Coordinates of C-alpha atoms in Angstrom, one line a residue:
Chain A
X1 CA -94.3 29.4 13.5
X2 CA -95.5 25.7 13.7
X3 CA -93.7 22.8 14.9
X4 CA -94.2 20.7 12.4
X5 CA -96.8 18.9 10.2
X6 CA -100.1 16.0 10.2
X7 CA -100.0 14.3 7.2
X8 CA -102.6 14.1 5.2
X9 CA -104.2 17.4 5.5
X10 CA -107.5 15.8 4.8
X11 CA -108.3 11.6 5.3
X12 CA -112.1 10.5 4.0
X13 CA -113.0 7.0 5.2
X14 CA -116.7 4.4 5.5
X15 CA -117.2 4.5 9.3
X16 CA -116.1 1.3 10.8
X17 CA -112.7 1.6 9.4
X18 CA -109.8 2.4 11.3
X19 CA -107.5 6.4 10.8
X20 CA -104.7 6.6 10.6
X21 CA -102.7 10.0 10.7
X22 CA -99.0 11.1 10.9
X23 CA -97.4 13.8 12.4
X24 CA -94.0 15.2 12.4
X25 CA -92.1 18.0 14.2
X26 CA -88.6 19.9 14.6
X27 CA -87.3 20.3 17.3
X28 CA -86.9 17.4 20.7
X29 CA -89.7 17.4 22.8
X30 CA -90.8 16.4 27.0
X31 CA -94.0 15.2 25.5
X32 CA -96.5 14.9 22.6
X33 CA -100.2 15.5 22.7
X34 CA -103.1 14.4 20.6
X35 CA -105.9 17.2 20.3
X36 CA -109.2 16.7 18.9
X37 CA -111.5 19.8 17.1
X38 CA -115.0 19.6 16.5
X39 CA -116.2 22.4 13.5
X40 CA -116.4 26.0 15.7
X41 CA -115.4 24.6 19.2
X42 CA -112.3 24.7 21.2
X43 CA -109.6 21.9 21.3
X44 CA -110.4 18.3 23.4
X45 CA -107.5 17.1 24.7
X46 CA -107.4 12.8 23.8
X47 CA -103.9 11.6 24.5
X48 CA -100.2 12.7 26.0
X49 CA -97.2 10.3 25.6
X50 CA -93.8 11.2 27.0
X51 CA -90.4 10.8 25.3
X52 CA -89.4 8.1 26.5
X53 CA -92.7 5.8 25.4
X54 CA -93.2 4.2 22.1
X55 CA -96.7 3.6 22.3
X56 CA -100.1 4.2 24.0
X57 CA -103.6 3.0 24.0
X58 CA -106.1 4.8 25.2
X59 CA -109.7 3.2 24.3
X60 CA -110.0 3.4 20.2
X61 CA -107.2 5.3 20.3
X62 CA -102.9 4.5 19.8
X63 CA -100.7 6.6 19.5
X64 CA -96.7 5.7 18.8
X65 CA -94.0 7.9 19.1
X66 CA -90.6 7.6 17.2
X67 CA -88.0 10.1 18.8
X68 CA -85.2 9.3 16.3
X69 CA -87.4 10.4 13.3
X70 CA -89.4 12.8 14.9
X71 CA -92.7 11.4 14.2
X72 CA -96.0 9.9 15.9
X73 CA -99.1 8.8 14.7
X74 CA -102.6 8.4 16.2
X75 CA -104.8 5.4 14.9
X76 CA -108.4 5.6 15.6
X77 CA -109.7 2.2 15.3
X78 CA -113.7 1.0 14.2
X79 CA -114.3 4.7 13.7
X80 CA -117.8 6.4 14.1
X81 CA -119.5 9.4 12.2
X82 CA -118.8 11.4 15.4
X83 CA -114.9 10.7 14.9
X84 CA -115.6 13.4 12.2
X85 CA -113.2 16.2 13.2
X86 CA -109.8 17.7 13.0
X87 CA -107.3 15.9 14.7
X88 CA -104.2 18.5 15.9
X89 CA -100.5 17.1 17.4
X90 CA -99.0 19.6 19.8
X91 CA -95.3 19.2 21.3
X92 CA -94.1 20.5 24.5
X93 CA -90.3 21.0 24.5
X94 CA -90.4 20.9 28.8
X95 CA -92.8 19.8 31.4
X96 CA -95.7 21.9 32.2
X97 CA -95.4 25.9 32.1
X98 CA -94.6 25.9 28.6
X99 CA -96.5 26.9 25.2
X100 CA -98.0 23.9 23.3
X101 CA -96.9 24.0 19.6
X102 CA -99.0 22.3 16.8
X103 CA -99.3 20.9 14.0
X104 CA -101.6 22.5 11.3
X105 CA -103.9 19.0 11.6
X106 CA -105.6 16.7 9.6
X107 CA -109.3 16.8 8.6
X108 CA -111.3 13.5 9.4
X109 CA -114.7 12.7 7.5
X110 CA -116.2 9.6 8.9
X111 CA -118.8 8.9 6.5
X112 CA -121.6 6.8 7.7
Chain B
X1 CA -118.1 25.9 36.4
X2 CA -117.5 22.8 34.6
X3 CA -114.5 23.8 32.1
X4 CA -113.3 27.1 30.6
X5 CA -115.5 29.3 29.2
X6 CA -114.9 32.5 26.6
X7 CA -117.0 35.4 25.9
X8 CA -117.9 36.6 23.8
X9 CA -118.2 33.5 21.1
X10 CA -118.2 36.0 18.2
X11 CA -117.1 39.6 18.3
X12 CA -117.2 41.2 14.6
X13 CA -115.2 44.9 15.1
X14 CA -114.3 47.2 12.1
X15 CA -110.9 47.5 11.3
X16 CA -109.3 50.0 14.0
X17 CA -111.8 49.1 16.9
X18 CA -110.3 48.3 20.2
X19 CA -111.6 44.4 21.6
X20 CA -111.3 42.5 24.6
X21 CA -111.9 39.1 24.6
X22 CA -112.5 37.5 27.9
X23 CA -111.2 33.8 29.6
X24 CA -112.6 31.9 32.8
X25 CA -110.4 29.2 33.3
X26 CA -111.5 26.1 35.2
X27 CA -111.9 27.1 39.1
X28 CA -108.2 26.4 40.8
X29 CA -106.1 26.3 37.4
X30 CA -102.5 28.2 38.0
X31 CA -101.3 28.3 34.4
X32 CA -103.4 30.0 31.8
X33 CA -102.6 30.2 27.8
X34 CA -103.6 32.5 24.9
X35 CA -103.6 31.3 21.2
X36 CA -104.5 32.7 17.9
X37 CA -105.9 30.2 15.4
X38 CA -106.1 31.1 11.8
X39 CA -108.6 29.8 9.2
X40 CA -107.0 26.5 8.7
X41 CA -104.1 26.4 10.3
X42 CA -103.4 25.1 14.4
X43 CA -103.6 27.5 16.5
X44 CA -100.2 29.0 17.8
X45 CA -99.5 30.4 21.2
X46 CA -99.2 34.1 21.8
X47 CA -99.1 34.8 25.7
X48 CA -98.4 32.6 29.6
X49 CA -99.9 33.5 32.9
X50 CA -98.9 31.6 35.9
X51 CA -101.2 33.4 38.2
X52 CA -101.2 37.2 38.4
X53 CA -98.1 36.8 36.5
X54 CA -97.2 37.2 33.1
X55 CA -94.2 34.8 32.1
X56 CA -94.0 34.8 28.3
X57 CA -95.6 36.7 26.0
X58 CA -93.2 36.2 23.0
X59 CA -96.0 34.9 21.0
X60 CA -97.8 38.4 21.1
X61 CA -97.8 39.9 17.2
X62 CA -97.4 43.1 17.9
X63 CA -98.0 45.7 20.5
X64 CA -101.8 46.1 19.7
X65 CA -102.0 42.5 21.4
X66 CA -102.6 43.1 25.0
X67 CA -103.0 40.7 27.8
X68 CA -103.4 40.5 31.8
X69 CA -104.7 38.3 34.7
X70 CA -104.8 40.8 37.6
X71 CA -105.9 38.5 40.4
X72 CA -104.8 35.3 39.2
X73 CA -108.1 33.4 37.6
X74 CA -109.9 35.4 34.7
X75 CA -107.7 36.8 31.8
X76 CA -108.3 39.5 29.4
X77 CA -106.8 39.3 26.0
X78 CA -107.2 43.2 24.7
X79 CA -106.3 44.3 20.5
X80 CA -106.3 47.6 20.4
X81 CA -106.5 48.8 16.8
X82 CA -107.8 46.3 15.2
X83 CA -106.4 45.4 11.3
X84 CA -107.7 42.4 9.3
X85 CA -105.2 39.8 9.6
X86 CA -106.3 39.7 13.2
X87 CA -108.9 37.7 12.6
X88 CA -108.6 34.3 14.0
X89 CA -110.2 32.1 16.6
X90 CA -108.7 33.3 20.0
X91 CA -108.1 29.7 22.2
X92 CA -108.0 30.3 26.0
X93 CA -106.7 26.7 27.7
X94 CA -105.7 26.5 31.9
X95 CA -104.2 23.9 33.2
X96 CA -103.7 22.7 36.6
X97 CA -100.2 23.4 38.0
X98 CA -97.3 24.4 35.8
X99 CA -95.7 21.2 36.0
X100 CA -99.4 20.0 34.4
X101 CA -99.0 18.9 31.3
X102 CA -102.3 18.9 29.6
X103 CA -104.2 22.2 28.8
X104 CA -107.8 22.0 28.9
X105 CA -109.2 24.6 26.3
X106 CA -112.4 26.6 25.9
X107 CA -114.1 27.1 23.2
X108 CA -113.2 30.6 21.5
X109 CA -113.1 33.6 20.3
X110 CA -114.3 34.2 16.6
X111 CA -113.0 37.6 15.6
X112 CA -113.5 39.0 12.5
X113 CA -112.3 42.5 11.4
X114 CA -114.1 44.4 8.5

C-alpha cells in the first residue's frame, strides 16, 4: 500500500509561475525524497531532506519538511514547459537498504 | 554504462505466458530494487537485493513473481503465468551502498497482459 498522498492530483499553471505541491504520509520517516517522471520514462531523483531539516534549496527547487504533521512540499519556482511531469514523494522509514514508499503524485502541465 | 538500463522497454505476453524482465544497474551499485507501477498510481516496491542476496521480497504479489541476482549486478524479475492485473510498468533502481540513500532508476518495463 502507499504511504501517503500529493495533493493535488493534477496542478495546470502559465510557465513562469511558481508549483507548488503537498505531500503527506503515515508513518515516521529517516528521510523524504522528491522524484520527478517524465510521460513513459523511469523516475529522476531531484531532492532528499532528512528528518531533522525543515527546508532545502536545491536550484528552482525547495522543499520543507514538517515532522509533526507529516507533511512536505516541493515548490518549483519560474517554472518552464519542460517542468511538465509528474512529481512523486517517496519516504524511507531507515537509512539506506530499505524500500522507498510513494506517494501516488501530482501531475504538472506547464503551459507555455 | 551511464545509468540503469531495462530490457525489454515493452513486452506484451497473453495472459498465462511466462516473462522475464531484465535490470543492469549502474556499474559498482550494491543494493538493487524492484517496483511495480500501476496506470496512475506511484510505483510500490516488490523485492531488495544487496548483492547476490535477496533481503526482502515482502512486496512480491504472489508466487508467480519471481526474482534473482546470481552474481551480484544484473537482476531478473521472472512472472510466470501471467494474469491481467500484472500489467504495470516494472521500475528497476540501484543504489550505491545500502547505507545510500538515493535510488537511481531506469526507465521500465511496460507489460501488458492480453
Amino acid at each position: 500500500s502507499q504511504q501517503g498522498e500529493e495533493d493535488p492530483q493534477a496542478l495546470s499553471i502559465q510557465e513562469g509561475e511558481n508549483a507548488t505541491m503537498n505531500c503527506s504520509y503515515k508513518t515516521s520517516i529517516n528521510n523524504l525524497q522528491w522524484y520527478r517522471q517524465n510521460s513513459g520514462r523511469g523516475l529522476v531523483h531531484l531532492i532528499l531532506i532528512r528528518s531533522n531539516e525543515r527546508e532545502k534549496h536545491s536550484g528552482r527547487l525547495r522543499v520543507t519538511l514538517d515532522t509533526s504533521k507529516k507533511s512536505s512540499s516541493l515548490l518549483i519556482t519560474a517554472s518552464r514547459a519542460a517542468d511538465t511531469a509528474s512529481y512523486f514523494c517517496a519516504t524511507n522509514r531507515n537509512s539506506g537498504n530499505t524500500p522507498l514508499v510513494f506517494g501516488k503524485g501530482t501531475r504538472l502541465s506547464v503551459i507555455a | 554504462g551511464a545509468g540503469v538500463s531495462q530490457s525489454p522497454r515493452y513486452k506484451v505476453a497473453k495472459r498465462g505466458q511466462d516473462v522475464a524482465l531484465r535490470c543492469d544497474p549502474i556499474s559498482g551499485h550494491v543494493s538493487l530494487f524492484w517496483y511495480q507501477q500501476a496506470l496512475g498510481q506511484g510505483p510500490e516496491f516488490l523485492t531488495y537485493f544487496q548483492n547476490e542476496a535477496q533481503l526482502d521480497k515482502s512486496g512480491l504479489p504472489s508466487d508467480r513473481f519471481f526474482a534473482e541476482r546470481p552474481e551480484g549486478s544484473v537482476s531478473t524479475l521472472k512472472i510466470q503465468r501471467t494474469q491481467q492485473e500484472d500489467s504495470a510498468v516494472y521500475l528497476c533502481a540501484s543504489s550505491l551502498r545500502p547505507r545510500t540513500d538515493t535510488q537511481y532508476f531506469g526507465p521500465g518495463t511496460r507489460l501488458t497482459v492480453l
